[in-house]
Short mmCIF file of C-alpha atoms in Angstrom, two decimals:
data_model
loop_
_atom_site.label_atom_id
_atom_site.label_comp_id
_atom_site.label_asym_id
_atom_site.label_seq_id
_atom_site.Cartn_x
_atom_site.Cartn_y
_atom_site.Cartn_z
CA MET G 1 90.76 93.36 90.74
CA ASN G 2 88.73 90.68 93.78
CA LYS G 3 84.82 91.35 92.70
CA LEU G 4 84.53 91.03 96.33
CA GLU G 5 87.04 93.25 99.09
CA VAL G 6 86.87 93.27 103.08
CA PHE G 7 86.04 96.57 105.13
CA SER G 8 88.37 95.77 107.54
CA GLY G 9 90.32 98.49 109.71
CA ILE G 10 89.35 102.04 109.40
CA LEU G 11 87.33 100.68 106.10
CA SER G 12 84.97 98.41 108.68
CA ASN G 13 80.95 98.95 110.03
CA ASN G 14 81.53 97.19 113.26
CA ALA G 15 81.14 100.46 116.04
CA SER G 16 82.97 97.87 118.92
CA LEU G 17 86.11 97.39 116.09
CA ASN G 18 86.41 101.00 114.66
CA PRO G 19 84.00 103.36 116.90
CA ASP G 20 84.88 106.61 115.29
CA PHE G 21 84.35 105.91 111.28
CA TYR G 22 82.42 102.79 111.95
CA ASN G 23 79.03 104.56 110.35
CA TRP G 24 80.52 106.46 107.84
CA ASN G 25 79.49 106.25 103.92
CA ARG G 26 83.29 104.41 102.99
CA VAL G 27 84.31 104.30 99.12
CA LYS G 28 87.22 101.99 98.38
CA ILE G 29 88.99 103.07 94.43
CA ARG G 30 90.56 100.63 92.79
CA TYR G 31 93.77 101.21 91.63
CA CYS G 32 95.42 99.80 88.87
CA ASP G 33 97.44 102.54 86.88
CA GLY G 34 100.77 102.34 88.69
CA ALA G 35 101.73 105.78 89.76
CA SER G 36 99.29 106.35 93.05
CA PHE G 37 96.60 108.49 90.48
CA ALA G 38 99.44 110.73 89.21
CA GLY G 39 100.16 110.41 85.91
CA ASP G 40 98.45 111.26 82.09
CA SER G 41 100.35 109.92 79.19
CA MET G 42 100.63 107.05 76.35
CA PHE G 43 103.25 105.02 75.59
CA TYR G 44 104.18 103.91 72.24
CA ASN G 45 107.25 101.86 71.00
CA GLN G 46 105.68 101.39 67.33
CA THR G 47 104.04 98.11 68.34
CA THR G 48 102.26 98.33 71.61
CA LYS G 49 100.50 101.57 72.51
CA LEU G 50 99.90 101.98 76.71
CA TYR G 51 97.59 104.64 78.27
CA PHE G 52 98.29 105.74 81.87
CA ARG G 53 95.09 107.49 83.16
CA GLY G 54 95.87 108.14 86.79
CA GLN G 55 94.56 111.72 86.97
CA ARG G 56 91.47 111.00 85.00
CA ILE G 57 90.54 108.02 86.73
CA TRP G 58 90.76 109.63 90.17
CA HIS G 59 88.49 112.54 88.48
CA ALA G 60 86.48 110.51 87.32
CA ILE G 61 85.90 108.62 90.43
CA ILE G 62 85.09 112.23 92.29
CA LEU G 63 82.62 113.66 90.23
CA ASP G 64 80.77 109.82 90.07
CA LEU G 65 80.57 110.15 93.15
CA LEU G 66 80.12 113.62 94.37
CA PRO G 67 76.16 113.28 92.94
CA LYS G 68 75.97 109.63 94.70
CA GLY G 69 76.48 112.71 98.54
CA LEU G 70 79.45 113.11 98.41
CA ASN G 71 78.54 116.88 97.50
CA LEU G 72 77.11 117.17 100.47
CA ALA G 73 79.54 116.62 102.90
CA ASN G 74 79.74 117.83 106.16
CA LYS G 75 82.72 115.76 107.27
CA ALA G 76 85.65 113.10 105.06
CA LEU G 77 88.91 111.83 105.30
CA LEU G 78 91.30 111.21 102.18
CA SER G 79 92.59 107.86 102.99
CA GLY G 80 95.21 105.19 101.52
CA CYS G 81 97.94 103.14 101.91
CA SER G 82 101.19 102.35 100.24
CA ALA G 83 100.38 103.48 97.23
CA GLY G 84 96.81 104.97 98.38
CA GLY G 85 98.80 106.28 100.92
CA LEU G 86 101.32 108.45 98.44
CA ALA G 87 98.30 108.79 96.27
CA THR G 88 96.93 111.17 99.14
CA PHE G 89 99.57 113.68 98.90
CA PHE G 90 98.95 113.93 95.48
CA HIS G 91 95.30 114.69 96.18
CA CYS G 92 94.84 115.89 99.19
CA ASP G 93 94.03 120.13 98.97
CA ASN G 94 91.86 119.15 95.65
CA PHE G 95 89.94 116.61 97.65
CA THR G 96 89.29 119.77 99.84
CA ARG G 97 88.99 121.63 96.87
CA THR G 98 85.64 119.57 95.02
CA LEU G 99 83.49 119.35 98.78
CA PRO G 100 81.72 122.18 100.33
CA LYS G 101 83.79 124.81 101.46
CA THR G 102 81.60 124.25 105.01
CA ALA G 103 82.95 120.59 105.20
CA THR G 104 85.98 119.12 107.46
CA VAL G 105 88.29 117.86 105.45
CA LYS G 106 91.27 116.18 106.18
CA CYS G 107 93.80 113.85 104.76
CA LEU G 108 95.39 110.63 106.57
CA SER G 109 98.63 108.65 104.69
CA ASP G 110 98.92 104.87 105.61
CA ALA G 111 102.91 103.42 104.42
CA GLY G 112 102.76 105.99 102.05
CA PHE G 113 105.45 108.42 103.24
CA PHE G 114 108.36 107.28 100.67
CA LEU G 115 112.11 108.51 101.40
CA ASP G 116 114.32 110.38 99.34
CA VAL G 117 116.79 107.23 100.91
CA ARG G 118 120.26 106.01 99.20
CA ASP G 119 120.49 102.23 99.34
CA VAL G 120 123.23 100.73 101.11
CA THR G 121 125.82 100.59 98.22
CA LEU G 122 124.80 104.23 98.28
CA ASN G 123 122.56 104.20 94.73
CA HIS G 124 119.32 105.91 94.40
CA THR G 125 117.89 103.11 93.71
CA ALA G 126 114.64 105.19 95.30
CA ARG G 127 115.06 107.79 93.25
CA VAL G 128 115.89 106.35 89.96
CA PHE G 129 113.03 104.42 90.04
CA TYR G 130 110.75 107.11 90.60
CA GLU G 131 112.45 109.52 88.04
CA ASN G 132 111.57 106.83 86.09
CA LEU G 133 107.98 106.48 86.30
CA ILE G 134 107.77 109.80 86.16
CA ASN G 135 108.64 110.29 82.96
CA LEU G 136 106.74 107.24 81.49
CA GLN G 137 103.68 108.34 82.87
CA GLY G 138 103.91 112.55 82.04
CA ILE G 139 104.27 112.90 86.17
CA GLY G 140 105.82 116.08 86.25
CA LYS G 141 103.29 118.31 84.89
CA TYR G 142 101.32 117.46 88.04
CA LEU G 143 103.69 117.41 91.07
CA ASP G 144 103.10 120.88 93.50
CA LYS G 145 104.14 123.69 91.34
CA ASN G 146 105.42 125.40 94.59
CA CYS G 147 107.35 122.48 95.46
CA THR G 148 109.13 121.95 92.26
CA SER G 149 109.87 126.00 91.13
CA SER G 150 111.60 125.65 94.79
CA ARG G 151 114.20 122.40 93.97
CA TYR G 152 117.14 122.34 91.68
CA TYR G 153 115.68 118.36 91.33
CA PRO G 154 112.09 119.29 90.23
CA HIS G 155 110.97 115.62 90.28
CA GLN G 156 112.29 115.15 94.38
CA CYS G 157 108.28 116.16 94.57
CA PHE G 158 107.29 113.02 93.79
CA PHE G 159 108.23 112.25 97.57
CA PRO G 160 106.05 113.31 100.27
CA GLN G 161 109.16 114.99 102.30
CA TYR G 162 109.50 117.47 99.87
CA SER G 163 105.94 118.57 98.93
CA LEU G 164 104.13 117.84 102.48
CA ALA G 165 105.23 121.47 103.09
CA TYR G 166 102.82 122.99 100.80
CA ILE G 167 99.90 121.02 101.34
CA ALA G 168 96.85 122.62 103.38
CA THR G 169 94.86 120.42 104.29
CA PRO G 170 94.99 119.03 107.91
CA TYR G 171 97.19 115.96 107.56
CA PHE G 172 97.77 112.61 109.89
CA ILE G 173 101.38 110.65 108.61
CA LEU G 174 101.12 106.79 110.22
CA ASN G 175 104.29 104.64 109.10
CA SER G 176 106.24 102.42 110.90
CA VAL G 177 109.63 104.14 111.07
CA TYR G 178 111.08 100.57 109.59
CA ASP G 179 108.43 99.87 106.97
CA VAL G 180 109.04 96.85 104.99
CA TYR G 181 108.45 97.11 101.86
CA GLN G 182 110.92 100.49 102.21
CA PHE G 183 112.88 98.16 103.63
CA HIS G 184 113.11 95.17 101.61
CA HIS G 185 112.47 97.65 97.97
CA HIS G 186 114.25 101.19 98.54
CA LEU G 187 116.79 100.41 101.57
CA VAL G 188 117.95 96.98 100.61
CA PRO G 189 116.83 96.31 97.06
CA PRO G 190 117.80 92.81 95.92
CA SER G 191 120.45 94.97 93.45
CA ALA G 192 122.02 95.66 96.26
CA ASP G 193 122.78 92.57 98.02
CA LEU G 194 123.60 89.96 95.41
CA HIS G 195 124.78 87.39 98.14
CA GLY G 196 121.50 87.92 100.32
CA TYR G 197 123.97 89.29 102.94
CA TRP G 198 120.33 90.27 104.12
CA ASN G 199 117.99 87.73 103.28
CA HIS G 200 117.22 86.24 107.62
CA CYS G 201 117.36 89.87 108.60
CA LYS G 202 115.03 90.45 105.75
CA ILE G 203 112.55 87.43 107.34
CA ARG G 204 113.27 88.23 111.09
CA PRO G 205 114.70 91.39 112.63
CA THR G 206 116.07 89.50 115.25
CA SER G 207 118.52 87.45 113.23
CA CYS G 208 119.66 91.26 111.79
CA THR G 209 123.44 91.85 112.81
CA PRO G 210 124.23 94.77 114.81
CA ASN G 211 125.70 96.19 111.64
CA GLN G 212 122.65 95.24 109.78
CA ILE G 213 120.30 97.07 113.17
CA ARG G 214 122.69 100.37 112.63
CA ILE G 215 121.81 101.26 109.30
CA LEU G 216 118.04 99.91 109.81
CA GLN G 217 118.52 103.01 112.68
CA GLY G 218 120.17 105.02 110.17
CA PHE G 219 116.46 104.68 107.67
CA ARG G 220 114.68 105.91 110.98
CA SER G 221 116.56 108.92 111.93
CA GLN G 222 116.44 109.91 108.98
CA MET G 223 112.60 109.60 108.50
CA LEU G 224 112.17 111.71 111.60
CA ARG G 225 114.77 113.92 110.54
CA ASP G 226 112.49 114.42 107.16
CA LEU G 227 109.56 115.05 109.71
CA THR G 228 111.12 117.42 112.16
CA PHE G 229 109.40 120.66 111.03
CA PHE G 230 106.00 119.07 110.71
CA TYR G 231 106.06 117.38 114.08
CA GLY G 232 107.44 121.16 115.63
CA PHE G 233 105.05 123.68 113.83
CA SER G 234 101.86 122.10 112.76
CA LYS G 235 99.30 122.70 114.45
CA ARG G 236 96.30 120.64 112.99
CA GLY G 237 98.51 118.05 111.67
CA GLY G 238 98.96 114.56 113.16
CA LEU G 239 101.48 111.80 113.27
CA TYR G 240 102.12 108.15 114.93
CA LEU G 241 105.10 107.03 113.35
CA ASN G 242 105.70 102.73 115.49
CA SER G 243 108.73 100.97 115.07
CA CYS G 244 107.07 97.79 113.71
CA PHE G 245 108.04 96.41 111.21
CA ALA G 246 105.27 96.59 108.99
CA HIS G 247 103.77 98.22 105.92
CA CYS G 248 100.43 99.26 105.65
CA GLN G 249 98.33 99.56 109.35
CA SER G 250 95.13 101.26 109.16
CA GLU G 251 93.19 99.00 106.91
CA SER G 252 94.04 95.86 108.96
CA GLN G 253 91.85 94.66 111.75
CA ASP G 254 94.93 93.52 114.54
CA THR G 255 96.91 96.51 113.87
CA TRP G 256 93.74 99.19 113.83
CA PHE G 257 91.86 98.09 116.29
CA ALA G 258 91.78 95.19 118.54
CA PRO G 259 92.79 94.09 121.97
CA ASP G 260 96.40 93.12 120.85
CA SER G 261 96.90 95.95 118.27
CA PRO G 262 100.06 98.13 118.33
CA ARG G 263 100.49 100.96 120.81
CA VAL G 264 102.17 103.96 121.63
CA ASN G 265 101.85 105.56 124.79
CA ASN G 266 99.26 103.14 125.37
CA LYS G 267 97.29 104.65 121.91
CA THR G 268 96.27 102.37 119.23
CA ILE G 269 96.23 103.38 116.04
CA ALA G 270 92.49 103.76 115.68
CA GLU G 271 92.28 106.14 118.73
CA ALA G 272 95.53 108.29 117.48
CA VAL G 273 93.50 108.73 114.44
CA GLY G 274 90.30 109.09 115.96
CA ASP G 275 91.45 112.37 118.58
CA TRP G 276 93.24 113.82 115.93
CA TYR G 277 90.22 114.19 113.11
CA PHE G 278 87.34 114.81 115.67
CA GLY G 279 90.01 117.37 118.01
CA ARG G 280 90.06 115.15 121.54
CA ASN G 281 93.50 115.93 121.60
CA VAL G 282 96.33 116.60 119.54
CA THR G 283 98.62 113.18 117.92
CA LYS G 284 102.22 113.49 117.18
CA VAL G 285 104.08 110.57 118.78
CA VAL G 286 107.15 108.81 118.11
CA ASP G 287 107.68 105.39 119.43
CA CYS G 288 111.41 104.69 120.90
CA PRO G 289 113.70 102.45 118.46
CA TYR G 290 113.48 99.02 117.97
CA PRO G 291 113.41 96.75 120.27
CA CYS G 292 112.24 98.13 122.76
CA ASP G 293 108.08 97.91 121.84
CA ASN G 294 106.99 94.41 122.67
CA THR G 295 103.22 95.59 121.02
CA CYS G 296 104.37 94.93 117.39
CA HIS G 297 103.10 92.26 115.52
CA ASN G 298 106.10 92.58 112.95
CA LEU G 299 104.74 91.60 109.57
CA LEU G 300 108.03 90.89 107.32
CA SER G 301 106.12 88.83 104.75
#
């Protein structure tokens, strides 16, 4: 909880660094509830009480912002990175309903498209983790009802690949197909690599063995499969999937808009998002597989 936060990338107020959004009112919401502003519960184990109030925090902040000018907005973009990107899936349509009907409201998820993927030992590490989180924070009752009523395992609706189809607001999905967080924690979590077979590959892609590259390409293929419908049929949606080893690219200046920023089809992330938001061009781009993209920064830390 630093007292000062850097506003860079999509939050920059410099026209040369953020040409489409530099003069917007920008708000960064502090994140501390541990579940993407999705829960509302109290945990008590006879000695300790823990309160998880993500939903209440979200609503309190929106209510605070409305009289400060949000209620007069004619353009708005709800964006977030990582857990914040996941939060946009939970709150996008709610955010739209809060604003004037005449406003142009859209949502952007950066590195928030977490996959319901098995790890390298074929265990559902990610699914079990989120299942426990849903139960701890009482998230189940807040998941999209249209989604939960259509699935045998309703808690899967925590994953964007299942809930995306039920979101009405125009959406832009920005993600690396080799998302570093998911690579390190969901695909190859420490529990699935007790002997450190993946250690070098996690630090440097060029150190990956052919079999490890094959597994990473399988992760990419699953992300593409899970976004096939969105790619083909969402007329108002935008998509930017690059092959950089990264996690969060919209709030970092060097990956958002800079002379050496990553590019797909010679387009930076900032240009793609701006074209989509302002309707200048349909933006759905998918990068070629690693290692073909030489514009990547490959931020594996």
